[in-house]
PDB file of C-alpha atoms in Angstrom:
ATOM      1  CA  UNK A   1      -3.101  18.394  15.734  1.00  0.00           C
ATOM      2  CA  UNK A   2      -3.150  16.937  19.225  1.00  0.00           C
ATOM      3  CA  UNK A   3      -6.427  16.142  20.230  1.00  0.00           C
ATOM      4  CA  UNK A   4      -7.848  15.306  16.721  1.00  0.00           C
ATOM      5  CA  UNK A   5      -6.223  11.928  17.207  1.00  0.00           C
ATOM      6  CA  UNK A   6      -6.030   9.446  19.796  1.00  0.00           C
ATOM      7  CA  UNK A   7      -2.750   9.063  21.440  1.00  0.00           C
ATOM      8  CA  UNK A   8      -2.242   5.509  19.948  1.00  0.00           C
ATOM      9  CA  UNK A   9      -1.893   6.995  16.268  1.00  0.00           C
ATOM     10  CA  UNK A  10       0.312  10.206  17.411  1.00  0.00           C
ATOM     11  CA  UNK A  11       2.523   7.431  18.478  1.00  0.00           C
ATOM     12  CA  UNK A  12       2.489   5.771  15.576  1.00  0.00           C
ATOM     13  CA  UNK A  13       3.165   9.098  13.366  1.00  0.00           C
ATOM     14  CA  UNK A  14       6.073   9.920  15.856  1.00  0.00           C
ATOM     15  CA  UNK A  15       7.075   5.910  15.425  1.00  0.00           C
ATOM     16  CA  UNK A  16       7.344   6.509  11.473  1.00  0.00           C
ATOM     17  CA  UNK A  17       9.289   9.353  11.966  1.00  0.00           C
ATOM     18  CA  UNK A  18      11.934   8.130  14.089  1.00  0.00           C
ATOM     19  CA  UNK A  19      12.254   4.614  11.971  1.00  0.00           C
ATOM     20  CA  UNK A  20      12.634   7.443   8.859  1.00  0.00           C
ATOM     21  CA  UNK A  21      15.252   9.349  10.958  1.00  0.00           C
ATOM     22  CA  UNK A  22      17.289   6.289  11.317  1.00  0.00           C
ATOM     23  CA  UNK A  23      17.286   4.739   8.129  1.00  0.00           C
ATOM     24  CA  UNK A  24      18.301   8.125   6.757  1.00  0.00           C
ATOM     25  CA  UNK A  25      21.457   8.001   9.494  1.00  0.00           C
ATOM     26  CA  UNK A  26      22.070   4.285   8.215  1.00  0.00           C
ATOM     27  CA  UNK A  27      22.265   5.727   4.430  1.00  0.00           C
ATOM     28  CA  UNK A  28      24.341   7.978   5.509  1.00  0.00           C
ATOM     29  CA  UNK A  29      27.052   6.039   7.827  1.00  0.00           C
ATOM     30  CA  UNK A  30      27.530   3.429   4.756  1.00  0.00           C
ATOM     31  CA  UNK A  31      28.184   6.356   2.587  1.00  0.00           C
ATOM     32  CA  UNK A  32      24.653   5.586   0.203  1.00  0.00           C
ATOM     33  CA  UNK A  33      22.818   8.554  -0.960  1.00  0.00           C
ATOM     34  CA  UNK A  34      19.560   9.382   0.024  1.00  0.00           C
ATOM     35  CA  UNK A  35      17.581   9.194  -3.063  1.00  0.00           C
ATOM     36  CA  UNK A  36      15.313  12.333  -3.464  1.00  0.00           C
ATOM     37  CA  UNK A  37      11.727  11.931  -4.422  1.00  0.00           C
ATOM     38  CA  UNK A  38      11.418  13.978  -7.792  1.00  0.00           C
ATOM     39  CA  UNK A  39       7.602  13.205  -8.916  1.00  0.00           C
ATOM     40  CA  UNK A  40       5.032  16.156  -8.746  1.00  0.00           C
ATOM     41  CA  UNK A  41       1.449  16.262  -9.808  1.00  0.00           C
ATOM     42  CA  UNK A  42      -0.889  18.609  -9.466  1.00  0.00           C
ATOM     43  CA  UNK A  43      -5.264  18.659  -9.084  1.00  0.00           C
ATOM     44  CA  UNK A  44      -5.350  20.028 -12.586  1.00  0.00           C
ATOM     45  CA  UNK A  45      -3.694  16.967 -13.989  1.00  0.00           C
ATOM     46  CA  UNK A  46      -5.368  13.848 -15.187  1.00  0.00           C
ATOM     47  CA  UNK A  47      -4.896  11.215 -12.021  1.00  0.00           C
ATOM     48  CA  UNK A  48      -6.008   8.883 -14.677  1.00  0.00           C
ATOM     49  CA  UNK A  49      -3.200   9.416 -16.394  1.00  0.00           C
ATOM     50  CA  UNK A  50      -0.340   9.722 -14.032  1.00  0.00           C
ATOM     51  CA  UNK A  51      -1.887   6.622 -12.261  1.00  0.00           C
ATOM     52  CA  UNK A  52      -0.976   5.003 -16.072  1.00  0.00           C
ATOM     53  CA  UNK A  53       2.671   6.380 -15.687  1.00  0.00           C
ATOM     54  CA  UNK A  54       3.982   5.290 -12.274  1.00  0.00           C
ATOM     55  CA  UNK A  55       2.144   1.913 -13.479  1.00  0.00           C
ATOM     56  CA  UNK A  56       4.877   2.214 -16.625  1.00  0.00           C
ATOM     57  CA  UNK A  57       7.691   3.260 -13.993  1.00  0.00           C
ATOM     58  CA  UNK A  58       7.759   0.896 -11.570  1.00  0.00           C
ATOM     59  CA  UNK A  59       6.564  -2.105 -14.093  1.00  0.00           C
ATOM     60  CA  UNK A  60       3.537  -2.908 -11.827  1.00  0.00           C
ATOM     61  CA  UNK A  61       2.176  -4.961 -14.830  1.00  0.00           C
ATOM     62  CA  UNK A  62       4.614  -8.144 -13.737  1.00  0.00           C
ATOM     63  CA  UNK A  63       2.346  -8.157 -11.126  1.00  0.00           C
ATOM     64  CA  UNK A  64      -0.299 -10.105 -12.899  1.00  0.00           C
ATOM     65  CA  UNK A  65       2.796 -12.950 -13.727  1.00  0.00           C
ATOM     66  CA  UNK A  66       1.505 -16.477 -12.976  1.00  0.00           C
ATOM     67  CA  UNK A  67       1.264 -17.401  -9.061  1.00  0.00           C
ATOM     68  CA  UNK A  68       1.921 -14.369  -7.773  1.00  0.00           C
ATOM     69  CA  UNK A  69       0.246 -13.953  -4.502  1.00  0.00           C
ATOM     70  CA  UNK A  70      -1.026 -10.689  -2.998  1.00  0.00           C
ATOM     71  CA  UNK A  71       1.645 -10.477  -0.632  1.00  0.00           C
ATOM     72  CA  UNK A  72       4.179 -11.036  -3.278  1.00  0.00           C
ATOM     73  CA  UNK A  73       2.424  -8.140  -5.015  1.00  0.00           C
ATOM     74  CA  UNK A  74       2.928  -5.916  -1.932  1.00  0.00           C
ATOM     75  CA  UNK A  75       6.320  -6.736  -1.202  1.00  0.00           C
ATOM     76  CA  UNK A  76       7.190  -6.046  -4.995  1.00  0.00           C
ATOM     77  CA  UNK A  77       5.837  -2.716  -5.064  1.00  0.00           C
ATOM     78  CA  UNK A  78       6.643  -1.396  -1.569  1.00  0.00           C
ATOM     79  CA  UNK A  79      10.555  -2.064  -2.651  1.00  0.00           C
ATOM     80  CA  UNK A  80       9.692  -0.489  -5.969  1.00  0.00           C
ATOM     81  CA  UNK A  81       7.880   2.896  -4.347  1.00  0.00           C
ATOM     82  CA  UNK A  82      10.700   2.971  -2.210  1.00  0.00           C
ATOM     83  CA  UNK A  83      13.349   3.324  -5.085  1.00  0.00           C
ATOM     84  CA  UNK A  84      11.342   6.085  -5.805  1.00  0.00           C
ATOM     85  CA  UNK A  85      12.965   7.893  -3.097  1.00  0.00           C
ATOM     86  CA  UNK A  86       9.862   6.760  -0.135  1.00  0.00           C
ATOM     87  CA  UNK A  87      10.101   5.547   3.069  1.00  0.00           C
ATOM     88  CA  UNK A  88       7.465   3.067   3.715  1.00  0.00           C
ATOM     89  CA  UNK A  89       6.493   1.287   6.731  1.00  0.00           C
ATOM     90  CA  UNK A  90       3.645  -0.803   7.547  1.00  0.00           C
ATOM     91  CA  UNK A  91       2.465  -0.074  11.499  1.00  0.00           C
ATOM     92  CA  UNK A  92      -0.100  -0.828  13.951  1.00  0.00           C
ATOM     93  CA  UNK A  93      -3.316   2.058  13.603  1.00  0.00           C
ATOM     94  CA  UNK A  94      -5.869   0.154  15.561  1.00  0.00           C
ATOM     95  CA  UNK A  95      -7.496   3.454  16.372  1.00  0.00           C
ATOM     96  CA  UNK A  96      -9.448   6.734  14.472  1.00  0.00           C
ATOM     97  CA  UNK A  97     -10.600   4.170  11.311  1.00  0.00           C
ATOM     98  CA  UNK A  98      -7.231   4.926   9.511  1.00  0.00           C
ATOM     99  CA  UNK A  99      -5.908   2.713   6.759  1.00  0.00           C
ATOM    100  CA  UNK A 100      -2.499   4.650   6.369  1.00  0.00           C
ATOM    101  CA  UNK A 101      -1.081   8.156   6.254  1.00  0.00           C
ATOM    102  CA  UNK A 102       1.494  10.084   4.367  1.00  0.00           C
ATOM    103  CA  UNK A 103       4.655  12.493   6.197  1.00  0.00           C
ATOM    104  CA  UNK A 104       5.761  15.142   3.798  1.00  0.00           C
ATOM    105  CA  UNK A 105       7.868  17.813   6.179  1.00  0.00           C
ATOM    106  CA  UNK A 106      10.706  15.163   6.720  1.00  0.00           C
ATOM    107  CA  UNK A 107      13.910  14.593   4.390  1.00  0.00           C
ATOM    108  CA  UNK A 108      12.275  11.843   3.028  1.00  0.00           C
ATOM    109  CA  UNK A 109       8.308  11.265   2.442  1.00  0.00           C
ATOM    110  CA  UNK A 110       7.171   8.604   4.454  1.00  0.00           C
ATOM    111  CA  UNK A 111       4.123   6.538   3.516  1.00  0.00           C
ATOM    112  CA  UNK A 112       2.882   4.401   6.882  1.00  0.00           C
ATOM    113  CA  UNK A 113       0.020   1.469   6.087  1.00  0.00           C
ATOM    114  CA  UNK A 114      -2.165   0.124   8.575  1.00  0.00           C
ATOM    115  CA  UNK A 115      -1.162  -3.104   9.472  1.00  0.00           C
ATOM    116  CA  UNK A 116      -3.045  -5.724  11.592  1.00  0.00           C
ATOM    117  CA  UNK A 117      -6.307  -6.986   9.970  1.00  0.00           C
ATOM    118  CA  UNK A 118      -5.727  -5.311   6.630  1.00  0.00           C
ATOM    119  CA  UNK A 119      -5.479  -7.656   3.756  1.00  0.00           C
ATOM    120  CA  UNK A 120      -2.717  -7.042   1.169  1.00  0.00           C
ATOM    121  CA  UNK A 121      -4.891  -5.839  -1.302  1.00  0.00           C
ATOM    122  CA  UNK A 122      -6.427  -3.294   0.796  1.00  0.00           C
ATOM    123  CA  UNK A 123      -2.474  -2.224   1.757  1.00  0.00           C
ATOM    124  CA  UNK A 124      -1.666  -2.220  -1.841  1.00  0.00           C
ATOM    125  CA  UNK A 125      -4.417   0.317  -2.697  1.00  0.00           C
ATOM    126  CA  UNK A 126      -3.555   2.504   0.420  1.00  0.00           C
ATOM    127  CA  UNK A 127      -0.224   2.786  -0.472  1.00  0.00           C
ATOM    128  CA  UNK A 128      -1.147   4.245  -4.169  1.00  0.00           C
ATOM    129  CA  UNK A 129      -3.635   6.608  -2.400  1.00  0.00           C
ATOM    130  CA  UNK A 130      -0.882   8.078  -0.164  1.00  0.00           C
ATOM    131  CA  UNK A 131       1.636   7.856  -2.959  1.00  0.00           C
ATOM    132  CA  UNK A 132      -0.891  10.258  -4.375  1.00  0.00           C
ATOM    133  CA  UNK A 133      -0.877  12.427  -1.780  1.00  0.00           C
ATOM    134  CA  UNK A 134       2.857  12.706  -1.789  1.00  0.00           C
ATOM    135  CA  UNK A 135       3.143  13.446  -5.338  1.00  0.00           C
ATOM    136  CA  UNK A 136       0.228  16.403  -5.184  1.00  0.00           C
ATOM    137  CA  UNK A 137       2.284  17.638  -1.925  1.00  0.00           C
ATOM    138  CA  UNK A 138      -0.439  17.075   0.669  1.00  0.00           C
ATOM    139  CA  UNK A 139       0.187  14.436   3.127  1.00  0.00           C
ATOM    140  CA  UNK A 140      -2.745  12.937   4.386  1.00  0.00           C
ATOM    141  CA  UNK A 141      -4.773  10.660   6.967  1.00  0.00           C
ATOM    142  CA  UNK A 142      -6.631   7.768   5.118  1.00  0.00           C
ATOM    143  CA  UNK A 143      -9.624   6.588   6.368  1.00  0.00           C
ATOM    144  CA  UNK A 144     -12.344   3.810   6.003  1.00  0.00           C
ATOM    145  CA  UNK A 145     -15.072   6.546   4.784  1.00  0.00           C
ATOM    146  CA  UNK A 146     -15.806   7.113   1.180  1.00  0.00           C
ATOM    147  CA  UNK A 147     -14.116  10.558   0.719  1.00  0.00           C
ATOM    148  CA  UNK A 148     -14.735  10.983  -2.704  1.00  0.00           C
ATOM    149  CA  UNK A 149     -16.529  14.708  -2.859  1.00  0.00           C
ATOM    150  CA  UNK A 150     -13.053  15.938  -1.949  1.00  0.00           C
ATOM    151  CA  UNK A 151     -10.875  16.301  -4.626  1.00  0.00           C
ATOM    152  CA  UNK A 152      -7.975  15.430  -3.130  1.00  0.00           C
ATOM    153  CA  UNK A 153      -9.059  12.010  -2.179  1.00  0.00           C
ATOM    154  CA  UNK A 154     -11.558  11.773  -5.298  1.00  0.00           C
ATOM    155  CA  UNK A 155      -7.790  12.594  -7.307  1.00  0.00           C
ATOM    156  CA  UNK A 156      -5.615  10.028  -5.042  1.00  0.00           C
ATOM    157  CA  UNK A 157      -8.606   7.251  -5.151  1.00  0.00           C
ATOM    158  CA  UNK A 158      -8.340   7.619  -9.124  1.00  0.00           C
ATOM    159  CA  UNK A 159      -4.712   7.572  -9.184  1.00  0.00           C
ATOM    160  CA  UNK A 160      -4.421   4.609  -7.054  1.00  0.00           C
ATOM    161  CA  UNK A 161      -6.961   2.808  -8.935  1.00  0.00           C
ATOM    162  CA  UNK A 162      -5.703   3.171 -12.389  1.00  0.00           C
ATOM    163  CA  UNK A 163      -2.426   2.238 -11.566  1.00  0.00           C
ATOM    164  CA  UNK A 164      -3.252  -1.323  -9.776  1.00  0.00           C
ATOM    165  CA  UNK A 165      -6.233  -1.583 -12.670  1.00  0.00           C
ATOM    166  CA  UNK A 166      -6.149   0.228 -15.771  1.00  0.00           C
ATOM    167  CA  UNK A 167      -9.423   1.112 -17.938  1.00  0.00           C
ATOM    168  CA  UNK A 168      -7.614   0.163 -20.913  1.00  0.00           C
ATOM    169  CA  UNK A 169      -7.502  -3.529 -19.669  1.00  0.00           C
ATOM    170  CA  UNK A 170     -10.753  -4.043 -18.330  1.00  0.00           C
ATOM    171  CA  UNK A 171     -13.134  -4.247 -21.036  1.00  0.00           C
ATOM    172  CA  UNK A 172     -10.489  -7.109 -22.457  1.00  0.00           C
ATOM    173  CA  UNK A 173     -10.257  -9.056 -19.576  1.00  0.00           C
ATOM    174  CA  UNK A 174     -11.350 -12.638 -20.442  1.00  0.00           C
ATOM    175  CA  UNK A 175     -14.237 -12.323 -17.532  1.00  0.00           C
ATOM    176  CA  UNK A 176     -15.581  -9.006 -19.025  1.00  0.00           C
ATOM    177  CA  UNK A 177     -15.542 -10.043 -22.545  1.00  0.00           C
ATOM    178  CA  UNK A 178     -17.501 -13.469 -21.646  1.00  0.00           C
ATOM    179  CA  UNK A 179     -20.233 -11.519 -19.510  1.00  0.00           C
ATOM    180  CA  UNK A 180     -21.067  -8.973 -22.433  1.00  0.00           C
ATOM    181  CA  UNK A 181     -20.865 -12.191 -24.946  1.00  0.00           C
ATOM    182  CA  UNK A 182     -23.383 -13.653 -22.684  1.00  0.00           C
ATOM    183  CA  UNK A 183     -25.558 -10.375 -22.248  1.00  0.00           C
ATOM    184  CA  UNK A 184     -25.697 -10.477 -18.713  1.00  0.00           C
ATOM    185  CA  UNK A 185     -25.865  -6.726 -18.591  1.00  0.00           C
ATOM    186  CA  UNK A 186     -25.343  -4.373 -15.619  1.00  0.00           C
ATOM    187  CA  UNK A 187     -24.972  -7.249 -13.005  1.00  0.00           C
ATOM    188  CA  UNK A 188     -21.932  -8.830 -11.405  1.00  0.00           C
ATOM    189  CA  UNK A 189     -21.968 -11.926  -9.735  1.00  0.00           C
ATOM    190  CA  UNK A 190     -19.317 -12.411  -6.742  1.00  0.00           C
ATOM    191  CA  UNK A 191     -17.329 -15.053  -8.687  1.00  0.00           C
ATOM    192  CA  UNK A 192     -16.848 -12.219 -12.023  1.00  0.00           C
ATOM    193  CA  UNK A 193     -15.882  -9.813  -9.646  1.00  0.00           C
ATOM    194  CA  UNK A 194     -13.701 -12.376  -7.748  1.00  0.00           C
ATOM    195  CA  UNK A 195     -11.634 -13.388 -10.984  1.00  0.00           C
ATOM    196  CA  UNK A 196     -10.750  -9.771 -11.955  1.00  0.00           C
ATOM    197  CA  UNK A 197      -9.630  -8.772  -8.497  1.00  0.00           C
ATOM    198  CA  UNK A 198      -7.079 -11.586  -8.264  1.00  0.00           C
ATOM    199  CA  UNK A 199      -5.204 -11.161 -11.494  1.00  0.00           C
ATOM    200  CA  UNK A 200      -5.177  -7.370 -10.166  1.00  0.00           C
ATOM    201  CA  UNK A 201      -4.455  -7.830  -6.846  1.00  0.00           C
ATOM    202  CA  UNK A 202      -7.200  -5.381  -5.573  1.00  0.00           C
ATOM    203  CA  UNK A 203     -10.417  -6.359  -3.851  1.00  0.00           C
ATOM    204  CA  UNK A 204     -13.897  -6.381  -4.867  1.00  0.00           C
ATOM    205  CA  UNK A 205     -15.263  -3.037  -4.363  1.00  0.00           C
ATOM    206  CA  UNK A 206     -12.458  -1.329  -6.288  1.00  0.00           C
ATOM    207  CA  UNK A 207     -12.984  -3.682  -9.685  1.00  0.00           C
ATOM    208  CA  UNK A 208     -16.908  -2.851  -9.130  1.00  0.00           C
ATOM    209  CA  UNK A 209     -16.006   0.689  -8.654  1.00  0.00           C
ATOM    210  CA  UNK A 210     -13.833   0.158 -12.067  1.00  0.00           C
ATOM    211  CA  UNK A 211     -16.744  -1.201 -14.090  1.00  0.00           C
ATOM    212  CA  UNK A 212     -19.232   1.822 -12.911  1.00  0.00           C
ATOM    213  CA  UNK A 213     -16.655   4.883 -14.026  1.00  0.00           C
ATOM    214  CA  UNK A 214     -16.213   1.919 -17.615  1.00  0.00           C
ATOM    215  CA  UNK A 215     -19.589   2.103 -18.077  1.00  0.00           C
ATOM    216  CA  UNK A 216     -20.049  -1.863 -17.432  1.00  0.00           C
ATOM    217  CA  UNK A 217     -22.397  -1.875 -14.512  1.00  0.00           C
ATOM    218  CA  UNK A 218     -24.714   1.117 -13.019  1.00  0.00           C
ATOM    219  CA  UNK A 219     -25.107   3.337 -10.423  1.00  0.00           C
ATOM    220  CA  UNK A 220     -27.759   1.555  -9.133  1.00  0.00           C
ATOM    221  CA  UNK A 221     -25.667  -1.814  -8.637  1.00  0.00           C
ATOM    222  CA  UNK A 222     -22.541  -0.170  -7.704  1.00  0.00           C
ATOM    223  CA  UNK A 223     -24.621   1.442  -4.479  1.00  0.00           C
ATOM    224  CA  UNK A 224     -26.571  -1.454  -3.769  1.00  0.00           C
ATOM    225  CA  UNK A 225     -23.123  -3.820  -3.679  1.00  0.00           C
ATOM    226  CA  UNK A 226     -20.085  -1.752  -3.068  1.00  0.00           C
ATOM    227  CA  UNK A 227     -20.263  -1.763   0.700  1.00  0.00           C
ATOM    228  CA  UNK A 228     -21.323  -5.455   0.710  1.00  0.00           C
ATOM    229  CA  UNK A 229     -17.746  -6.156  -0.877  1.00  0.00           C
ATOM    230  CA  UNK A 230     -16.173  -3.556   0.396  1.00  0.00           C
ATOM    231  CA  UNK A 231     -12.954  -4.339   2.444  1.00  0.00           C
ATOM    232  CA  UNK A 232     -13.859  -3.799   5.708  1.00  0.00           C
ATOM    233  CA  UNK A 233     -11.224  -6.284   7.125  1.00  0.00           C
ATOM    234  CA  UNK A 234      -9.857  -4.036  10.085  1.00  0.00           C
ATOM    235  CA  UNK A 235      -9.054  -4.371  13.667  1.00  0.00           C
ATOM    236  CA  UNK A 236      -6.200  -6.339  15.558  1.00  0.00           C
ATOM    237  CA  UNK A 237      -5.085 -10.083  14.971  1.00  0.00           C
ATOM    238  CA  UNK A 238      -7.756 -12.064  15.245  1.00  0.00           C
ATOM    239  CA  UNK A 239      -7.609 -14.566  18.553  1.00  0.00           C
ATOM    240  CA  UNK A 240      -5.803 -17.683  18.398  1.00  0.00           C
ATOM    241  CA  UNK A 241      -3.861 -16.294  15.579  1.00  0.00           C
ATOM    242  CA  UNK A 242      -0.072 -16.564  15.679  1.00  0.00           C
ATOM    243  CA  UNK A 243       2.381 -14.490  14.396  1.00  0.00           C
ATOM    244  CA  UNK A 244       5.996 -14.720  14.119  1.00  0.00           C
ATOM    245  CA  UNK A 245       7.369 -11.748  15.602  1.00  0.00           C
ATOM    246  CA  UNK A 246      10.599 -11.529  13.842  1.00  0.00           C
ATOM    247  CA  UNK A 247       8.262 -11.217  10.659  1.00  0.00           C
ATOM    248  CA  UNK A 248       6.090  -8.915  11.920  1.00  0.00           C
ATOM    249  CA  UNK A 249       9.232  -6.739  12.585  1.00  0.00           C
ATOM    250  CA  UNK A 250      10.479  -7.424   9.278  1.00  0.00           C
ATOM    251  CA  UNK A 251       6.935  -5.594   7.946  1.00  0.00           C
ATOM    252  CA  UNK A 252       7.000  -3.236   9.970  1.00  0.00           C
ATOM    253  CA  UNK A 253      10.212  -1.797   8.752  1.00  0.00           C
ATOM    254  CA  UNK A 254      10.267  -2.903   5.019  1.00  0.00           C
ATOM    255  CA  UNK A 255      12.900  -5.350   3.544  1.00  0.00           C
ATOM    256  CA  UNK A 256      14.955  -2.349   2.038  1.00  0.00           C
ATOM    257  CA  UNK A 257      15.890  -1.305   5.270  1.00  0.00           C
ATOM    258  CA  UNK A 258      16.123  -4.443   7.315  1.00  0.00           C
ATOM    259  CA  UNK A 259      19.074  -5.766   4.094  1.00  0.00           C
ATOM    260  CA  UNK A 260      20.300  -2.217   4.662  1.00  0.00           C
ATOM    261  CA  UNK A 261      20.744  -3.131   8.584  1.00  0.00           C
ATOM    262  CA  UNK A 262      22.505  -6.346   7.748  1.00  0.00           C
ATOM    263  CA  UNK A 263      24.634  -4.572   5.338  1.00  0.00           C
ATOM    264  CA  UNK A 264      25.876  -1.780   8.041  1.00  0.00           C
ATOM    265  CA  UNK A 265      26.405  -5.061  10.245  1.00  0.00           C
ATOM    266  CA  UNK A 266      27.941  -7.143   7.367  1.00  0.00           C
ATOM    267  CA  UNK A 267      30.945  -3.993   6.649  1.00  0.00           C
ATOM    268  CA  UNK A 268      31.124  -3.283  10.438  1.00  0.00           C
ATOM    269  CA  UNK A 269      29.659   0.023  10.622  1.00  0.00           C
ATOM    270  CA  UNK A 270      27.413  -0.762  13.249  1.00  0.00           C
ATOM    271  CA  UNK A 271      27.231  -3.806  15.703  1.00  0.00           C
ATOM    272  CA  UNK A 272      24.939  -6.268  16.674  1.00  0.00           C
ATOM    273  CA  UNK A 273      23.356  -4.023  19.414  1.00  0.00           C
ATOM    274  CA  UNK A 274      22.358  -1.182  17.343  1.00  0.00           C
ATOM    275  CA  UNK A 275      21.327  -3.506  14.887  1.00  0.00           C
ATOM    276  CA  UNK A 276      19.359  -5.192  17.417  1.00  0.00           C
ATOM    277  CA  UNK A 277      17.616  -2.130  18.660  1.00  0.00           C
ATOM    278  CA  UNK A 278      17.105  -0.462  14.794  1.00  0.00           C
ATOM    279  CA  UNK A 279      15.632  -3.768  13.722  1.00  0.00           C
ATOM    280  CA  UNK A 280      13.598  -4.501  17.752  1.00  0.00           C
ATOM    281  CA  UNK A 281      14.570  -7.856  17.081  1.00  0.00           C
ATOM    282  CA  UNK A 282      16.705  -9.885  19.754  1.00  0.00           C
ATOM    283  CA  UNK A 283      20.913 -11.019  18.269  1.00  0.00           C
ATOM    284  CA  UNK A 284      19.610 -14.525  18.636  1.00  0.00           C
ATOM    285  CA  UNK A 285      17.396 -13.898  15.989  1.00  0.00           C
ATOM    286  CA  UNK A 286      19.249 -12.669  13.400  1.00  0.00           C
ATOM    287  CA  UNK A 287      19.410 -15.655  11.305  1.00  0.00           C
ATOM    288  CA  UNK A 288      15.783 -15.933  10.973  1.00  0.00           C
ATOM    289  CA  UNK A 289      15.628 -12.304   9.992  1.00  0.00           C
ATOM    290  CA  UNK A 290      18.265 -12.570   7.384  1.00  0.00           C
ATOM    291  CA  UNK A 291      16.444 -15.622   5.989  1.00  0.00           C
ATOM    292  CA  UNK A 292      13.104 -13.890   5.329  1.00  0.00           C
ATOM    293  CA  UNK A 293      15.008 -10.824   3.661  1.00  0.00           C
ATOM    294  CA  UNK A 294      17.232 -12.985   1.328  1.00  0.00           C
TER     295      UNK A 294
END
């Protein structure tokens, strides 16, 4: 409702709408179909297990391949949610302490992430949360707070956190196994926590999170550490950092539809002005654009 947000993030919800709107038209022009989101869930359902399933659909376990950085990992899935029949866009929410949001009353679902000063991790876990939300039919507003005595969020946070790290996996990982051969007990150092989170792609405080509901660590530890590792990176671009703009466009939008924008271009069923104004990057540009979608 207007009023309960600050005029920065309305834009950005009415931004994600009209980028939605016109890669829907796009589909359309080149004669593509608009794939339909099909997946329901529902609070009475394990989020356990559906978080195991969409882990099984979209293969999310190549994610742990050799090398692969946590960008890679985002990229990967974003394109794979998106086959799913999702728009998602990655946007600037520098205001209200939002990570990302969800858009359910347009053709297509949308599924914005906060952009600037978010790590990839922390994107990759807000994009399962609002994936959540789509699939229980209740788009939502996610915040920085711990929102887990409402069982929506307590549902999507579960959800998003078995299908990035699954129980079934933790108490074999090589790190785990070593600490309870060691008797080491209920504490984590850093490091431990450290390993886990990179073969997972997740941060710190969602593998510590992981251990507590596994039985690994306790209560005690988990509130005494969980906001000292949390991810609080947010806010804008920190000074004296650059950033390529074309890029940054590129992000915004999603590769899906900046390839589908080159396509229309490609076939002649749009020109290089509309493509310049869907993709907000200048015709001089192009080449650079189609080089960091190839």
């Amino acid at each position: 409702k207007l009023g309960h947000f600050k005029p920065k993030t309305i834009l950005t919800v009415r931004k994600a709408r009209a980028l939605a709107e016109s890669q829907i038209d796009l589909l359309r022009d080149m004669d593509m179909p608009v794939t339909k989101f099909g997946m329901r869930a529902s609070l009475n359902e394990d989020a356990a297990e559906r978080g195991k399933a969409i882990r099984k659909e979209l293969e999310l376990h190549h994610l742990r391949s050799e090398g692969t950085t946590d960008k890679q990992a985002l990229e990967h899935t974003i394109e794979a949610v998106t086959g799913l029949g999702v728009m998602v866009y990655q946007l600037s929410l520098t205001q209200d302490g939002l990570r990302g949001f969800s858009i359910l009353d347009e053709e297509v679902p949308v599924i914005v992430m906060k952009r600037g000063g978010e790590t990839a991790t922390a994107r990759l876990f807000t994009l399962f949360h609002e994936l959540g939300h789509v699939m229980l039919g209740d788009g939502g507003m996610c915040d920085l707070q711990d929102a887990d005595s409402q069982s929506v969020e307590k549902w999507c946070n579960t959800f998003a956190a078995e299908a990035l790290l699954p129980s079934a996996e933790v108490k074999q990982h090589a790190v785990v196994r070593k600490h309870q051969a060691d008797a080491l007990g209920m504490e984590w150092s850093k490091y431990e926590l450290a390993l886990i989170a990179k073969d997972y792609h997740v941060s710190l405080e969602v593998v510590l999170r992981r251990l507590l509901t596994e039985g690994l660590t306790s209560k005690k530890f988990y509130e005494e550490n969980h906001e000292k590792w949390k991810d609080k990176a947010f806010g804008r671009t920190k000074k004296g950092q650059t950033r390529d703009t074309v890029a940054s466009k590129i992000q915004e939008r999603g590769r899906p539809f900046v390839r589908l924008i080159f396509s229309a271009i490609d076939l002649e069923r749009i020109g290089p002005l509309q493509a310049s104004q869907l993709l907000d990057v200048p015709m001089d540009r192009f080449a650079h654009a189609r080089q960091l979608v190839a």
